[in-house]
């Protein structure tokens, strides 16, 4: 006994043929077709918005725009000059055209290649581009406060004091200078710290007798680090010492002293923003340089001390030329 098997997908028998339509739908739904269409559209838009170099770059044509001329005038005024006359503007434009001609001719001769000064200039331009990127982001107060909270020690205010001193010269008193200064405390005790009678017991000092709002760093530079450390350990409103400096011995009267402290954010907000921008700039520049460097293979020679033995120091004239070009 035989059994008739039905087909899995029987043919349609409605009398209407949908075959071509279904094929077109399948064709239009192909991802590859979508990719090709998008590519054609993007290529067409690029050609429309970006003319070919030969269509807009003519090496024999120099066009100055109104913005170029305005920039020439701004540069002129920035030098403290009065507004340029018509003849002066024509001269400025002529100089600009001459500069452009010389630049193009130099490039055509290959003078821009292997030139250290030009390399340095182009490197500076890339540096400026990194700076522009770094300044695109303007920090808000919340960002600055968080940044400051982690770096507040960088903005710490140094202690400072105001003091006057009596000077005793080693050249005049020799080995007895310290004892002479110590004995003078009894002579000035009870007298007004700025009276002529007090000043008369000491020797003339080559610099100032009174210092206001002095910091440890300033005093270390002027009198030496040991003097600065001892100075900020003194109590105010009495003659104390003697304290030794690089010049001799001193009796000190401290008028007032302000200890060092970390300021509140509001006190240093402009400085914090400036430091934030500097750090952001350094970060952007470093990341940009790392990204650019990753595209290169760098081979460095192995150097020894002998390789640098016969170096010649450039003459003064050539060094000045190099500095003026920077």
PDB file of C-alpha atoms in Angstrom:
ATOM      1  CA  UNK A   1       0.000   0.000   0.000  1.00  0.00           C
ATOM      2  CA  UNK A   2       1.580   3.269  -1.103  1.00  0.00           C
ATOM      3  CA  UNK A   3       1.318   6.584   0.736  1.00  0.00           C
ATOM      4  CA  UNK A   4       1.480   9.953  -0.996  1.00  0.00           C
ATOM      5  CA  UNK A   5       3.801  12.413   0.795  1.00  0.00           C
ATOM      6  CA  UNK A   6       2.879  16.114   0.880  1.00  0.00           C
ATOM      7  CA  UNK A   7       5.610  18.586   0.003  1.00  0.00           C
ATOM      8  CA  UNK A   8       7.097  20.542   2.923  1.00  0.00           C
ATOM      9  CA  UNK A   9       6.570  23.915   1.146  1.00  0.00           C
ATOM     10  CA  UNK A  10       3.788  23.575  -1.385  1.00  0.00           C
ATOM     11  CA  UNK A  11       3.806  25.946  -4.321  1.00  0.00           C
ATOM     12  CA  UNK A  12       1.322  28.794  -4.229  1.00  0.00           C
ATOM     13  CA  UNK A  13      -1.565  28.405  -6.562  1.00  0.00           C
ATOM     14  CA  UNK A  14      -3.459  31.661  -6.072  1.00  0.00           C
ATOM     15  CA  UNK A  15      -2.782  32.865  -9.539  1.00  0.00           C
ATOM     16  CA  UNK A  16      -0.772  35.968  -8.395  1.00  0.00           C
ATOM     17  CA  UNK A  17       3.039  35.860  -8.768  1.00  0.00           C
ATOM     18  CA  UNK A  18       4.876  37.612  -5.858  1.00  0.00           C
ATOM     19  CA  UNK A  19       8.301  36.246  -6.789  1.00  0.00           C
ATOM     20  CA  UNK A  20       9.926  39.408  -8.258  1.00  0.00           C
ATOM     21  CA  UNK A  21       8.540  41.642  -5.493  1.00  0.00           C
ATOM     22  CA  UNK A  22       9.862  39.374  -2.784  1.00  0.00           C
ATOM     23  CA  UNK A  23      13.256  39.282  -4.485  1.00  0.00           C
ATOM     24  CA  UNK A  24      13.420  43.115  -4.553  1.00  0.00           C
ATOM     25  CA  UNK A  25      12.455  43.286  -0.882  1.00  0.00           C
ATOM     26  CA  UNK A  26      15.174  40.831  -0.017  1.00  0.00           C
ATOM     27  CA  UNK A  27      17.669  42.793  -2.134  1.00  0.00           C
ATOM     28  CA  UNK A  28      16.748  46.123  -0.562  1.00  0.00           C
ATOM     29  CA  UNK A  29      17.091  44.604   2.893  1.00  0.00           C
ATOM     30  CA  UNK A  30      20.680  43.454   2.319  1.00  0.00           C
ATOM     31  CA  UNK A  31      23.127  45.117   4.857  1.00  0.00           C
ATOM     32  CA  UNK A  32      25.790  45.250   2.165  1.00  0.00           C
ATOM     33  CA  UNK A  33      23.553  47.468   0.030  1.00  0.00           C
ATOM     34  CA  UNK A  34      22.984  49.797   3.013  1.00  0.00           C
ATOM     35  CA  UNK A  35      26.736  50.067   3.545  1.00  0.00           C
ATOM     36  CA  UNK A  36      27.350  50.916  -0.110  1.00  0.00           C
ATOM     37  CA  UNK A  37      24.599  53.579  -0.149  1.00  0.00           C
ATOM     38  CA  UNK A  38      25.888  55.244   3.035  1.00  0.00           C
ATOM     39  CA  UNK A  39      29.415  55.198   1.632  1.00  0.00           C
ATOM     40  CA  UNK A  40      28.308  56.855  -1.603  1.00  0.00           C
ATOM     41  CA  UNK A  41      26.402  59.552   0.309  1.00  0.00           C
ATOM     42  CA  UNK A  42      29.342  60.294   2.596  1.00  0.00           C
ATOM     43  CA  UNK A  43      31.791  60.391  -0.301  1.00  0.00           C
ATOM     44  CA  UNK A  44      29.515  62.723  -2.252  1.00  0.00           C
ATOM     45  CA  UNK A  45      29.087  65.034   0.738  1.00  0.00           C
ATOM     46  CA  UNK A  46      32.839  65.085   1.305  1.00  0.00           C
ATOM     47  CA  UNK A  47      33.540  65.989  -2.330  1.00  0.00           C
ATOM     48  CA  UNK A  48      30.851  68.665  -2.213  1.00  0.00           C
ATOM     49  CA  UNK A  49      32.074  70.288   1.021  1.00  0.00           C
ATOM     50  CA  UNK A  50      35.803  69.690   0.460  1.00  0.00           C
ATOM     51  CA  UNK A  51      36.961  70.678  -3.004  1.00  0.00           C
ATOM     52  CA  UNK A  52      39.965  68.899  -4.404  1.00  0.00           C
ATOM     53  CA  UNK A  53      43.273  70.609  -3.610  1.00  0.00           C
ATOM     54  CA  UNK A  54      43.831  71.561  -7.190  1.00  0.00           C
ATOM     55  CA  UNK A  55      40.503  73.390  -7.212  1.00  0.00           C
ATOM     56  CA  UNK A  56      41.227  75.750  -4.310  1.00  0.00           C
ATOM     57  CA  UNK A  57      45.006  75.767  -3.825  1.00  0.00           C
ATOM     58  CA  UNK A  58      46.833  77.712  -6.478  1.00  0.00           C
ATOM     59  CA  UNK A  59      50.472  78.143  -5.587  1.00  0.00           C
ATOM     60  CA  UNK A  60      50.706  81.109  -7.959  1.00  0.00           C
ATOM     61  CA  UNK A  61      47.772  82.922  -6.337  1.00  0.00           C
ATOM     62  CA  UNK A  62      47.869  84.862  -3.075  1.00  0.00           C
ATOM     63  CA  UNK A  63      44.596  86.064  -1.560  1.00  0.00           C
ATOM     64  CA  UNK A  64      44.452  88.345   1.452  1.00  0.00           C
ATOM     65  CA  UNK A  65      41.075  88.395   3.179  1.00  0.00           C
ATOM     66  CA  UNK A  66      39.541  91.217   5.157  1.00  0.00           C
ATOM     67  CA  UNK A  67      40.353  89.292   8.320  1.00  0.00           C
ATOM     68  CA  UNK A  68      44.009  89.133   7.257  1.00  0.00           C
ATOM     69  CA  UNK A  69      44.082  92.896   6.779  1.00  0.00           C
ATOM     70  CA  UNK A  70      42.331  93.480  10.106  1.00  0.00           C
ATOM     71  CA  UNK A  71      44.929  91.303  11.815  1.00  0.00           C
ATOM     72  CA  UNK A  72      47.701  93.385  10.266  1.00  0.00           C
ATOM     73  CA  UNK A  73      46.052  96.530  11.622  1.00  0.00           C
ATOM     74  CA  UNK A  74      45.594  94.977  15.079  1.00  0.00           C
ATOM     75  CA  UNK A  75      49.287  94.020  15.183  1.00  0.00           C
ATOM     76  CA  UNK A  76      50.178  97.579  14.177  1.00  0.00           C
ATOM     77  CA  UNK A  77      48.029  99.077  16.954  1.00  0.00           C
ATOM     78  CA  UNK A  78      49.371  96.582  19.519  1.00  0.00           C
ATOM     79  CA  UNK A  79      52.775  98.223  19.107  1.00  0.00           C
ATOM     80  CA  UNK A  80      51.385 101.462  20.554  1.00  0.00           C
ATOM     81  CA  UNK A  81      51.083 103.238  17.213  1.00  0.00           C
ATOM     82  CA  UNK A  82      48.222 105.428  15.985  1.00  0.00           C
ATOM     83  CA  UNK A  83      45.756 103.916  13.463  1.00  0.00           C
ATOM     84  CA  UNK A  84      47.562 103.188  10.160  1.00  0.00           C
ATOM     85  CA  UNK A  85      47.038 105.471   7.187  1.00  0.00           C
ATOM     86  CA  UNK A  86      46.022 104.165   3.768  1.00  0.00           C
ATOM     87  CA  UNK A  87      49.656 104.228   2.602  1.00  0.00           C
ATOM     88  CA  UNK A  88      50.789 102.415   5.740  1.00  0.00           C
ATOM     89  CA  UNK A  89      48.111  99.742   5.235  1.00  0.00           C
ATOM     90  CA  UNK A  90      49.243  99.250   1.631  1.00  0.00           C
ATOM     91  CA  UNK A  91      52.800  98.875   2.905  1.00  0.00           C
ATOM     92  CA  UNK A  92      51.700  96.318   5.531  1.00  0.00           C
ATOM     93  CA  UNK A  93      49.800  94.307   2.935  1.00  0.00           C
ATOM     94  CA  UNK A  94      52.784  94.439   0.587  1.00  0.00           C
ATOM     95  CA  UNK A  95      55.019  93.120   3.375  1.00  0.00           C
ATOM     96  CA  UNK A  96      52.546  90.313   4.036  1.00  0.00           C
ATOM     97  CA  UNK A  97      52.458  89.352   0.361  1.00  0.00           C
ATOM     98  CA  UNK A  98      56.254  89.462   0.162  1.00  0.00           C
ATOM     99  CA  UNK A  99      56.490  87.227   3.226  1.00  0.00           C
ATOM    100  CA  UNK A 100      54.065  84.721   1.675  1.00  0.00           C
ATOM    101  CA  UNK A 101      55.983  84.709  -1.628  1.00  0.00           C
ATOM    102  CA  UNK A 102      59.311  84.121   0.123  1.00  0.00           C
ATOM    103  CA  UNK A 103      57.752  81.357   2.215  1.00  0.00           C
ATOM    104  CA  UNK A 104      56.331  79.520  -0.792  1.00  0.00           C
ATOM    105  CA  UNK A 105      59.553  79.859  -2.760  1.00  0.00           C
ATOM    106  CA  UNK A 106      61.553  78.561   0.208  1.00  0.00           C
ATOM    107  CA  UNK A 107      59.237  75.541   0.532  1.00  0.00           C
ATOM    108  CA  UNK A 108      59.469  74.863  -3.207  1.00  0.00           C
ATOM    109  CA  UNK A 109      63.271  74.785  -2.880  1.00  0.00           C
ATOM    110  CA  UNK A 110      63.022  72.426   0.100  1.00  0.00           C
ATOM    111  CA  UNK A 111      64.569  74.924   2.494  1.00  0.00           C
ATOM    112  CA  UNK A 112      62.078  73.920   5.176  1.00  0.00           C
ATOM    113  CA  UNK A 113      63.542  70.428   5.407  1.00  0.00           C
ATOM    114  CA  UNK A 114      66.245  69.633   7.980  1.00  0.00           C
ATOM    115  CA  UNK A 115      66.058  73.148   9.415  1.00  0.00           C
ATOM    116  CA  UNK A 116      66.265  73.188  13.216  1.00  0.00           C
ATOM    117  CA  UNK A 117      64.657  76.606  13.591  1.00  0.00           C
ATOM    118  CA  UNK A 118      61.654  75.630  11.452  1.00  0.00           C
ATOM    119  CA  UNK A 119      61.333  72.353  13.334  1.00  0.00           C
ATOM    120  CA  UNK A 120      61.294  74.299  16.590  1.00  0.00           C
ATOM    121  CA  UNK A 121      58.651  76.695  15.288  1.00  0.00           C
ATOM    122  CA  UNK A 122      56.400  73.842  14.123  1.00  0.00           C
ATOM    123  CA  UNK A 123      56.876  72.058  17.448  1.00  0.00           C
ATOM    124  CA  UNK A 124      55.818  75.270  19.204  1.00  0.00           C
ATOM    125  CA  UNK A 125      52.682  75.420  17.040  1.00  0.00           C
ATOM    126  CA  UNK A 126      51.794  71.868  18.047  1.00  0.00           C
ATOM    127  CA  UNK A 127      52.377  72.929  21.648  1.00  0.00           C
ATOM    128  CA  UNK A 128      49.952  75.827  21.166  1.00  0.00           C
ATOM    129  CA  UNK A 129      47.371  73.434  19.712  1.00  0.00           C
ATOM    130  CA  UNK A 130      47.651  71.309  22.843  1.00  0.00           C
ATOM    131  CA  UNK A 131      47.172  74.442  24.930  1.00  0.00           C
ATOM    132  CA  UNK A 132      44.013  75.284  22.979  1.00  0.00           C
ATOM    133  CA  UNK A 133      42.661  71.801  23.648  1.00  0.00           C
ATOM    134  CA  UNK A 134      43.448  72.154  27.332  1.00  0.00           C
ATOM    135  CA  UNK A 135      41.504  75.405  27.614  1.00  0.00           C
ATOM    136  CA  UNK A 136      38.375  74.022  25.976  1.00  0.00           C
ATOM    137  CA  UNK A 137      37.203  72.746  29.349  1.00  0.00           C
ATOM    138  CA  UNK A 138      36.281  75.454  31.842  1.00  0.00           C
ATOM    139  CA  UNK A 139      36.277  74.137  35.415  1.00  0.00           C
ATOM    140  CA  UNK A 140      33.394  74.885  37.740  1.00  0.00           C
ATOM    141  CA  UNK A 141      33.700  75.685  41.447  1.00  0.00           C
ATOM    142  CA  UNK A 142      32.903  72.136  42.528  1.00  0.00           C
ATOM    143  CA  UNK A 143      35.744  70.745  40.407  1.00  0.00           C
ATOM    144  CA  UNK A 144      38.170  73.369  41.652  1.00  0.00           C
ATOM    145  CA  UNK A 145      37.265  72.799  45.304  1.00  0.00           C
ATOM    146  CA  UNK A 146      37.749  69.040  44.971  1.00  0.00           C
ATOM    147  CA  UNK A 147      41.058  69.588  43.178  1.00  0.00           C
ATOM    148  CA  UNK A 148      42.168  72.085  45.842  1.00  0.00           C
ATOM    149  CA  UNK A 149      41.280  69.779  48.729  1.00  0.00           C
ATOM    150  CA  UNK A 150      43.898  67.290  47.479  1.00  0.00           C
ATOM    151  CA  UNK A 151      46.600  69.904  46.838  1.00  0.00           C
ATOM    152  CA  UNK A 152      45.965  72.627  49.414  1.00  0.00           C
ATOM    153  CA  UNK A 153      49.520  72.317  50.781  1.00  0.00           C
ATOM    154  CA  UNK A 154      50.773  73.796  47.498  1.00  0.00           C
ATOM    155  CA  UNK A 155      48.988  77.048  48.405  1.00  0.00           C
ATOM    156  CA  UNK A 156      50.102  77.215  52.027  1.00  0.00           C
ATOM    157  CA  UNK A 157      50.966  80.729  53.157  1.00  0.00           C
ATOM    158  CA  UNK A 158      54.415  81.142  54.691  1.00  0.00           C
ATOM    159  CA  UNK A 159      54.720  82.644  58.174  1.00  0.00           C
ATOM    160  CA  UNK A 160      55.722  86.292  58.157  1.00  0.00           C
ATOM    161  CA  UNK A 161      56.752  88.838  60.712  1.00  0.00           C
ATOM    162  CA  UNK A 162      57.702  92.471  61.118  1.00  0.00           C
ATOM    163  CA  UNK A 163      60.830  93.249  63.141  1.00  0.00           C
ATOM    164  CA  UNK A 164      63.574  95.759  63.800  1.00  0.00           C
ATOM    165  CA  UNK A 165      67.146  94.926  64.782  1.00  0.00           C
ATOM    166  CA  UNK A 166      70.288  96.389  66.287  1.00  0.00           C
ATOM    167  CA  UNK A 167      73.482  95.406  64.492  1.00  0.00           C
ATOM    168  CA  UNK A 168      76.901  94.707  66.019  1.00  0.00           C
ATOM    169  CA  UNK A 169      79.816  94.442  63.612  1.00  0.00           C
ATOM    170  CA  UNK A 170      82.468  91.728  63.896  1.00  0.00           C
ATOM    171  CA  UNK A 171      84.926  94.042  62.151  1.00  0.00           C
ATOM    172  CA  UNK A 172      84.538  96.584  64.969  1.00  0.00           C
ATOM    173  CA  UNK A 173      84.208  94.357  68.034  1.00  0.00           C
ATOM    174  CA  UNK A 174      86.129  91.246  66.963  1.00  0.00           C
ATOM    175  CA  UNK A 175      85.760  88.171  69.188  1.00  0.00           C
ATOM    176  CA  UNK A 176      83.807  90.204  71.764  1.00  0.00           C
ATOM    177  CA  UNK A 177      80.985  90.998  69.326  1.00  0.00           C
ATOM    178  CA  UNK A 178      78.487  88.529  70.807  1.00  0.00           C
ATOM    179  CA  UNK A 179      79.173  89.660  74.384  1.00  0.00           C
ATOM    180  CA  UNK A 180      78.859  93.315  73.341  1.00  0.00           C
ATOM    181  CA  UNK A 181      75.469  92.628  71.756  1.00  0.00           C
ATOM    182  CA  UNK A 182      74.264  90.668  74.816  1.00  0.00           C
ATOM    183  CA  UNK A 183      75.303  93.485  77.173  1.00  0.00           C
ATOM    184  CA  UNK A 184      73.394  96.015  75.073  1.00  0.00           C
ATOM    185  CA  UNK A 185      70.064  94.430  76.052  1.00  0.00           C
ATOM    186  CA  UNK A 186      70.338  96.074  79.465  1.00  0.00           C
ATOM    187  CA  UNK A 187      70.994  99.456  77.811  1.00  0.00           C
ATOM    188  CA  UNK A 188      67.851  99.361  75.668  1.00  0.00           C
ATOM    189  CA  UNK A 189      65.509  97.715  78.155  1.00  0.00           C
ATOM    190  CA  UNK A 190      62.542  99.938  78.993  1.00  0.00           C
ATOM    191  CA  UNK A 191      63.193 102.325  76.139  1.00  0.00           C
ATOM    192  CA  UNK A 192      61.003 102.771  73.071  1.00  0.00           C
ATOM    193  CA  UNK A 193      62.150 100.303  70.465  1.00  0.00           C
ATOM    194  CA  UNK A 194      62.398 102.985  67.763  1.00  0.00           C
ATOM    195  CA  UNK A 195      64.001 105.753  69.811  1.00  0.00           C
ATOM    196  CA  UNK A 196      67.356 107.312  68.754  1.00  0.00           C
ATOM    197  CA  UNK A 197      68.796 106.327  72.130  1.00  0.00           C
ATOM    198  CA  UNK A 198      68.246 102.658  71.292  1.00  0.00           C
ATOM    199  CA  UNK A 199      69.772 102.967  67.830  1.00  0.00           C
ATOM    200  CA  UNK A 200      72.867 104.707  69.246  1.00  0.00           C
ATOM    201  CA  UNK A 201      74.052 101.598  71.121  1.00  0.00           C
ATOM    202  CA  UNK A 202      74.505  99.650  67.870  1.00  0.00           C
ATOM    203  CA  UNK A 203      76.632  99.944  64.755  1.00  0.00           C
ATOM    204  CA  UNK A 204      75.342 101.274  61.411  1.00  0.00           C
ATOM    205  CA  UNK A 205      73.907  98.544  59.215  1.00  0.00           C
ATOM    206  CA  UNK A 206      74.434  98.567  55.452  1.00  0.00           C
ATOM    207  CA  UNK A 207      70.816  97.666  54.706  1.00  0.00           C
ATOM    208  CA  UNK A 208      67.516  98.265  56.493  1.00  0.00           C
ATOM    209  CA  UNK A 209      66.974  98.414  60.244  1.00  0.00           C
ATOM    210  CA  UNK A 210      63.269  97.536  59.941  1.00  0.00           C
ATOM    211  CA  UNK A 211      61.628  94.733  57.913  1.00  0.00           C
ATOM    212  CA  UNK A 212      57.880  94.420  57.475  1.00  0.00           C
ATOM    213  CA  UNK A 213      56.013  91.240  56.504  1.00  0.00           C
ATOM    214  CA  UNK A 214      59.230  89.300  56.059  1.00  0.00           C
ATOM    215  CA  UNK A 215      59.076  85.591  55.196  1.00  0.00           C
ATOM    216  CA  UNK A 216      61.581  82.874  56.150  1.00  0.00           C
ATOM    217  CA  UNK A 217      62.646  82.580  52.514  1.00  0.00           C
ATOM    218  CA  UNK A 218      63.364  86.306  52.234  1.00  0.00           C
ATOM    219  CA  UNK A 219      65.321  86.410  55.484  1.00  0.00           C
ATOM    220  CA  UNK A 220      67.315  83.291  54.566  1.00  0.00           C
ATOM    221  CA  UNK A 221      68.417  84.998  51.357  1.00  0.00           C
ATOM    222  CA  UNK A 222      69.342  88.244  53.089  1.00  0.00           C
ATOM    223  CA  UNK A 223      70.782  87.075  56.427  1.00  0.00           C
ATOM    224  CA  UNK A 224      71.325  83.334  56.034  1.00  0.00           C
ATOM    225  CA  UNK A 225      69.215  80.246  56.903  1.00  0.00           C
ATOM    226  CA  UNK A 226      70.363  80.000  60.541  1.00  0.00           C
ATOM    227  CA  UNK A 227      69.326  83.601  61.203  1.00  0.00           C
ATOM    228  CA  UNK A 228      65.924  83.001  59.551  1.00  0.00           C
ATOM    229  CA  UNK A 229      65.219  79.913  61.678  1.00  0.00           C
ATOM    230  CA  UNK A 230      66.175  81.672  64.904  1.00  0.00           C
ATOM    231  CA  UNK A 231      64.198  84.790  63.949  1.00  0.00           C
ATOM    232  CA  UNK A 232      60.883  82.941  63.666  1.00  0.00           C
ATOM    233  CA  UNK A 233      61.381  81.292  67.065  1.00  0.00           C
ATOM    234  CA  UNK A 234      61.469  84.647  68.901  1.00  0.00           C
ATOM    235  CA  UNK A 235      58.662  86.075  71.009  1.00  0.00           C
ATOM    236  CA  UNK A 236      57.201  89.452  70.035  1.00  0.00           C
ATOM    237  CA  UNK A 237      57.361  92.787  71.876  1.00  0.00           C
ATOM    238  CA  UNK A 238      60.749  92.540  73.599  1.00  0.00           C
ATOM    239  CA  UNK A 239      64.446  92.803  72.727  1.00  0.00           C
ATOM    240  CA  UNK A 240      65.922  89.335  72.289  1.00  0.00           C
ATOM    241  CA  UNK A 241      69.145  87.815  71.099  1.00  0.00           C
ATOM    242  CA  UNK A 242      71.877  88.058  70.220  1.00  0.00           C
ATOM    243  CA  UNK A 243      71.209  86.263  66.888  1.00  0.00           C
ATOM    244  CA  UNK A 244      74.050  85.661  64.484  1.00  0.00           C
ATOM    245  CA  UNK A 245      73.860  86.342  60.750  1.00  0.00           C
ATOM    246  CA  UNK A 246      76.358  86.391  57.923  1.00  0.00           C
ATOM    247  CA  UNK A 247      77.098  90.031  58.775  1.00  0.00           C
ATOM    248  CA  UNK A 248      77.577  89.841  62.542  1.00  0.00           C
ATOM    249  CA  UNK A 249      75.300  89.755  65.606  1.00  0.00           C
ATOM    250  CA  UNK A 250      71.853  91.297  66.112  1.00  0.00           C
ATOM    251  CA  UNK A 251      69.400  92.159  68.837  1.00  0.00           C
ATOM    252  CA  UNK A 252      65.856  91.625  67.570  1.00  0.00           C
ATOM    253  CA  UNK A 253      62.542  93.309  68.410  1.00  0.00           C
ATOM    254  CA  UNK A 254      59.610  91.457  66.820  1.00  0.00           C
ATOM    255  CA  UNK A 255      56.629  93.758  66.306  1.00  0.00           C
ATOM    256  CA  UNK A 256      54.230  91.066  65.109  1.00  0.00           C
ATOM    257  CA  UNK A 257      54.325  87.540  63.784  1.00  0.00           C
ATOM    258  CA  UNK A 258      51.784  85.621  61.714  1.00  0.00           C
ATOM    259  CA  UNK A 259      52.179  81.831  61.633  1.00  0.00           C
ATOM    260  CA  UNK A 260      51.930  79.935  58.387  1.00  0.00           C
ATOM    261  CA  UNK A 261      48.562  78.497  57.393  1.00  0.00           C
ATOM    262  CA  UNK A 262      46.614  76.849  54.593  1.00  0.00           C
ATOM    263  CA  UNK A 263      44.154  79.428  53.212  1.00  0.00           C
ATOM    264  CA  UNK A 264      40.481  78.787  52.560  1.00  0.00           C
ATOM    265  CA  UNK A 265      39.580  78.044  48.959  1.00  0.00           C
ATOM    266  CA  UNK A 266      37.820  81.394  48.547  1.00  0.00           C
ATOM    267  CA  UNK A 267      41.030  83.263  49.407  1.00  0.00           C
ATOM    268  CA  UNK A 268      43.013  81.686  46.586  1.00  0.00           C
ATOM    269  CA  UNK A 269      40.311  80.741  44.060  1.00  0.00           C
ATOM    270  CA  UNK A 270      41.922  82.610  41.100  1.00  0.00           C
ATOM    271  CA  UNK A 271      45.310  81.020  41.823  1.00  0.00           C
ATOM    272  CA  UNK A 272      43.660  77.583  42.142  1.00  0.00           C
ATOM    273  CA  UNK A 273      41.960  77.989  38.760  1.00  0.00           C
ATOM    274  CA  UNK A 274      45.223  79.055  37.155  1.00  0.00           C
ATOM    275  CA  UNK A 275      47.038  76.046  38.638  1.00  0.00           C
ATOM    276  CA  UNK A 276      44.201  73.730  37.548  1.00  0.00           C
ATOM    277  CA  UNK A 277      44.481  74.996  33.975  1.00  0.00           C
ATOM    278  CA  UNK A 278      48.267  74.598  34.035  1.00  0.00           C
ATOM    279  CA  UNK A 279      47.935  71.012  35.225  1.00  0.00           C
ATOM    280  CA  UNK A 280      45.210  70.296  32.680  1.00  0.00           C
ATOM    281  CA  UNK A 281      47.380  71.742  29.925  1.00  0.00           C
ATOM    282  CA  UNK A 282      50.358  69.609  30.972  1.00  0.00           C
ATOM    283  CA  UNK A 283      48.133  66.515  31.077  1.00  0.00           C
ATOM    284  CA  UNK A 284      46.634  67.126  27.630  1.00  0.00           C
ATOM    285  CA  UNK A 285      50.055  67.867  26.176  1.00  0.00           C
ATOM    286  CA  UNK A 286      51.559  64.729  27.723  1.00  0.00           C
ATOM    287  CA  UNK A 287      48.722  62.505  26.471  1.00  0.00           C
ATOM    288  CA  UNK A 288      48.875  64.030  22.991  1.00  0.00           C
ATOM    289  CA  UNK A 289      52.628  63.500  22.837  1.00  0.00           C
ATOM    290  CA  UNK A 290      52.308  59.891  24.007  1.00  0.00           C
ATOM    291  CA  UNK A 291      49.650  59.235  21.356  1.00  0.00           C
ATOM    292  CA  UNK A 292      51.797  60.798  18.615  1.00  0.00           C
ATOM    293  CA  UNK A 293      54.936  59.031  19.799  1.00  0.00           C
ATOM    294  CA  UNK A 294      53.157  55.664  19.700  1.00  0.00           C
ATOM    295  CA  UNK A 295      52.953  55.987  15.914  1.00  0.00           C
ATOM    296  CA  UNK A 296      56.733  56.107  15.560  1.00  0.00           C
ATOM    297  CA  UNK A 297      59.605  53.698  15.968  1.00  0.00           C
ATOM    298  CA  UNK A 298      62.437  55.586  17.655  1.00  0.00           C
ATOM    299  CA  UNK A 299      66.010  54.345  17.413  1.00  0.00           C
ATOM    300  CA  UNK A 300      68.559  56.064  19.655  1.00  0.00           C
ATOM    301  CA  UNK A 301      72.338  55.592  19.423  1.00  0.00           C
ATOM    302  CA  UNK A 302      74.351  54.251  22.312  1.00  0.00           C
ATOM    303  CA  UNK A 303      76.570  57.098  23.543  1.00  0.00           C
ATOM    304  CA  UNK A 304      79.679  57.014  25.682  1.00  0.00           C
ATOM    305  CA  UNK A 305      81.689  59.797  27.301  1.00  0.00           C
ATOM    306  CA  UNK A 306      84.302  59.487  24.521  1.00  0.00           C
ATOM    307  CA  UNK A 307      81.696  60.453  21.926  1.00  0.00           C
ATOM    308  CA  UNK A 308      81.403  63.900  23.533  1.00  0.00           C
ATOM    309  CA  UNK A 309      85.080  64.647  24.106  1.00  0.00           C
ATOM    310  CA  UNK A 310      85.747  66.726  20.978  1.00  0.00           C
ATOM    311  CA  UNK A 311      82.721  69.008  21.130  1.00  0.00           C
ATOM    312  CA  UNK A 312      83.301  72.611  20.094  1.00  0.00           C
ATOM    313  CA  UNK A 313      81.559  75.419  21.976  1.00  0.00           C
ATOM    314  CA  UNK A 314      79.861  77.771  19.466  1.00  0.00           C
ATOM    315  CA  UNK A 315      81.225  81.281  19.197  1.00  0.00           C
ATOM    316  CA  UNK A 316      79.417  84.136  20.922  1.00  0.00           C
ATOM    317  CA  UNK A 317      78.138  85.523  17.618  1.00  0.00           C
ATOM    318  CA  UNK A 318      76.622  82.249  16.423  1.00  0.00           C
ATOM    319  CA  UNK A 319      75.066  81.666  19.843  1.00  0.00           C
ATOM    320  CA  UNK A 320      73.398  85.092  19.692  1.00  0.00           C
ATOM    321  CA  UNK A 321      72.042  84.320  16.210  1.00  0.00           C
ATOM    322  CA  UNK A 322      70.580  81.053  17.493  1.00  0.00           C
ATOM    323  CA  UNK A 323      68.975  82.772  20.496  1.00  0.00           C
ATOM    324  CA  UNK A 324      67.495  85.531  18.359  1.00  0.00           C
ATOM    325  CA  UNK A 325      65.875  82.912  16.140  1.00  0.00           C
ATOM    326  CA  UNK A 326      64.112  81.257  19.089  1.00  0.00           C
TER     327      UNK A 326
END
